């Protein structure tokens, strides 16, 4: 909360470096648990909103560790895309490698990927947005949990992606 009110101080290089180091250390110690990402959610969103450097650095870190923790990577990308969608939209091709596979967490990974892509359609004003919606619809077909589908439809309204809803 304090970071949100003092945005001019967070943009300073030393503070961004310190916040990134703290966040990376917490993620390293979590050993792939998504719970730590949820605990760091306010920090990640606020710091990403205040500093593009923080958002880009954290996303780069997440992409590098995606081979081990796909779910954590998409959760981080979702949080960053809610604050800085352009940063994530520039790296979506790299994130696609993290969405391969299935398993017991397929619904969670698909939800986070859809939410990330819906956020990024607002950042890119190209014809790729219709392709993104088609990709989101194909991912949503694999989601069987009705509550998750409701969350995705609600999120599509929030991000003005009415064609997905």
Coordinates of C-alpha atoms in Angstrom, one line a residue:
X1 CA 0.0 0.0 0.0
X2 CA 2.8 2.4 0.8
X3 CA 4.4 1.7 -2.6
X4 CA 1.2 2.7 -4.3
X5 CA 1.3 6.2 -2.7
X6 CA 4.9 6.8 -3.2
X7 CA 5.3 5.9 -6.9
X8 CA 8.0 8.4 -7.6
X9 CA 10.4 6.6 -5.2
X10 CA 9.8 3.2 -6.6
X11 CA 10.9 4.2 -10.1
X12 CA 14.4 5.0 -8.8
X13 CA 16.9 2.4 -10.1
X14 CA 18.1 1.4 -6.6
X15 CA 14.6 0.7 -5.3
X16 CA 13.6 -1.3 -8.4
X17 CA 16.7 -3.4 -8.0
X18 CA 16.0 -4.0 -4.3
X19 CA 12.4 -4.9 -5.0
X20 CA 13.3 -7.3 -7.8
X21 CA 16.0 -9.0 -5.7
X22 CA 13.5 -9.4 -2.8
X23 CA 10.8 -10.8 -5.2
X24 CA 13.2 -13.2 -6.9
X25 CA 14.5 -14.5 -3.6
X26 CA 11.0 -15.2 -2.4
X27 CA 10.2 -17.0 -5.6
X28 CA 13.4 -19.0 -5.4
X29 CA 12.6 -20.1 -1.9
X30 CA 9.0 -21.1 -2.8
X31 CA 10.2 -24.1 -4.8
X32 CA 7.4 -23.8 -7.4
X33 CA 4.5 -23.0 -5.1
X34 CA 1.9 -20.7 -6.5
X35 CA 0.9 -19.6 -3.0
X36 CA 3.9 -17.3 -2.8
X37 CA 2.9 -15.6 -6.1
X38 CA -0.5 -15.0 -4.6
X39 CA 1.1 -13.6 -1.4
X40 CA 3.3 -11.3 -3.5
X41 CA 0.4 -10.2 -5.7
X42 CA 0.0 -6.7 -4.4
X43 CA 3.8 -6.1 -4.6
X44 CA 4.0 -7.5 -8.1
X45 CA 1.1 -5.5 -9.5
X46 CA 2.0 -2.2 -7.7
X47 CA 5.7 -2.4 -8.6
X48 CA 4.9 -3.4 -12.2
X49 CA 2.5 -0.5 -12.5
X50 CA 5.1 1.9 -11.2
X51 CA 8.2 0.5 -13.0
X52 CA 8.4 -1.0 -16.5
X53 CA 11.9 -2.2 -15.6
X54 CA 10.6 -4.2 -12.7
X55 CA 7.9 -5.8 -14.8
X56 CA 10.2 -6.7 -17.7
X57 CA 12.8 -8.1 -15.3
X58 CA 10.3 -10.2 -13.4
X59 CA 8.8 -11.5 -16.6
X60 CA 12.2 -12.4 -17.9
X61 CA 13.0 -14.3 -14.7
X62 CA 9.7 -16.1 -14.9
X63 CA 10.3 -17.2 -18.6
X64 CA 13.7 -18.5 -17.7
X65 CA 12.3 -20.7 -14.9
X66 CA 9.2 -21.9 -16.9
X67 CA 10.5 -25.3 -17.7
X68 CA 10.1 -26.3 -14.1
X69 CA 7.1 -24.2 -12.9
X70 CA 4.7 -23.6 -15.7
X71 CA 1.9 -22.7 -13.4
X72 CA 3.9 -20.1 -11.5
X73 CA 5.2 -18.6 -14.7
X74 CA 1.7 -18.0 -16.1
X75 CA 0.5 -16.7 -12.7
X76 CA 3.3 -14.1 -12.7
X77 CA 2.6 -13.2 -16.4
X78 CA -1.1 -12.7 -15.5
X79 CA -0.3 -10.3 -12.7
X80 CA 2.2 -8.3 -14.8
X81 CA -0.2 -8.2 -17.7
X82 CA -2.9 -6.6 -15.5
X83 CA -0.5 -3.8 -14.8
X84 CA 1.7 -3.6 -17.9
X85 CA 0.1 -5.5 -20.8
X86 CA 2.5 -4.2 -23.4
X87 CA 5.5 -5.8 -21.5
X88 CA 3.8 -9.2 -21.6
X89 CA 2.5 -8.9 -25.1
X90 CA 6.0 -8.4 -26.4
X91 CA 7.0 -11.8 -24.8
X92 CA 3.9 -13.9 -25.5
X93 CA 5.8 -16.1 -28.0
X94 CA 8.3 -17.0 -25.3
X95 CA 5.5 -17.7 -22.9
X96 CA 3.8 -20.1 -25.3
X97 CA 6.5 -22.6 -24.6
X98 CA 5.4 -22.6 -21.0
X99 CA 1.8 -23.7 -22.0
X100 CA 2.7 -27.0 -23.5
X101 CA 1.5 -30.1 -21.8
X102 CA -1.4 -31.0 -19.6
X103 CA -1.9 -32.7 -16.3
X104 CA -3.8 -32.0 -13.1
X105 CA -3.2 -28.2 -13.3
X106 CA -4.3 -27.8 -17.0
X107 CA -7.4 -25.8 -16.0
X108 CA -5.3 -23.4 -13.8
X109 CA -2.7 -22.9 -16.5
X110 CA -5.3 -22.4 -19.2
X111 CA -7.2 -19.9 -17.0
X112 CA -4.0 -17.9 -16.4
X113 CA -3.0 -18.0 -20.1
X114 CA -6.4 -16.9 -21.2
X115 CA -6.4 -14.0 -18.7
X116 CA -3.0 -13.0 -19.8
X117 CA -3.9 -13.0 -23.4
X118 CA -7.1 -11.1 -22.8
X119 CA -5.2 -8.4 -21.0
X120 CA -2.7 -8.2 -23.9
X121 CA -5.3 -7.7 -26.6
X122 CA -5.8 -4.2 -25.2
X123 CA -2.1 -3.4 -25.6
X124 CA -1.8 -4.5 -29.2
X125 CA -3.9 -2.8 -31.8
X126 CA -3.2 -5.2 -34.6
X127 CA -5.1 -7.9 -36.4
X128 CA -3.6 -10.4 -34.0
X129 CA -6.4 -9.7 -31.5
X130 CA -8.8 -11.9 -33.4
X131 CA -6.2 -14.7 -33.4
X132 CA -5.7 -14.2 -29.7
X133 CA -9.5 -14.5 -29.1
X134 CA -9.5 -17.7 -31.2
X135 CA -6.6 -19.1 -29.1
X136 CA -8.5 -18.2 -25.9
X137 CA -11.6 -19.9 -27.1
X138 CA -9.8 -23.1 -28.0
X139 CA -8.1 -23.1 -24.5
X140 CA -11.5 -22.5 -22.8
X141 CA -12.9 -25.6 -24.5
X142 CA -10.6 -27.6 -22.3
X143 CA -11.7 -26.0 -19.1
X144 CA -14.4 -28.0 -17.4
X145 CA -14.9 -26.2 -14.1
X146 CA -17.9 -23.9 -14.3
X147 CA -16.6 -21.5 -11.7
X148 CA -13.4 -21.0 -13.7
X149 CA -15.5 -20.4 -16.9
X150 CA -17.5 -17.8 -15.0
X151 CA -14.3 -16.1 -13.9
X152 CA -13.0 -16.0 -17.4
X153 CA -16.2 -14.5 -18.8
X154 CA -16.2 -11.9 -16.0
X155 CA -12.6 -11.0 -16.8
X156 CA -13.3 -10.7 -20.5
X157 CA -16.0 -8.1 -19.7
X158 CA -13.5 -6.2 -17.5
X159 CA -10.9 -6.2 -20.3
X160 CA -13.6 -5.3 -22.9
X161 CA -13.1 -8.6 -24.8
X162 CA -16.8 -9.0 -25.5
X163 CA -16.2 -11.5 -28.4
X164 CA -14.7 -13.9 -25.9
X165 CA -17.6 -13.6 -23.5

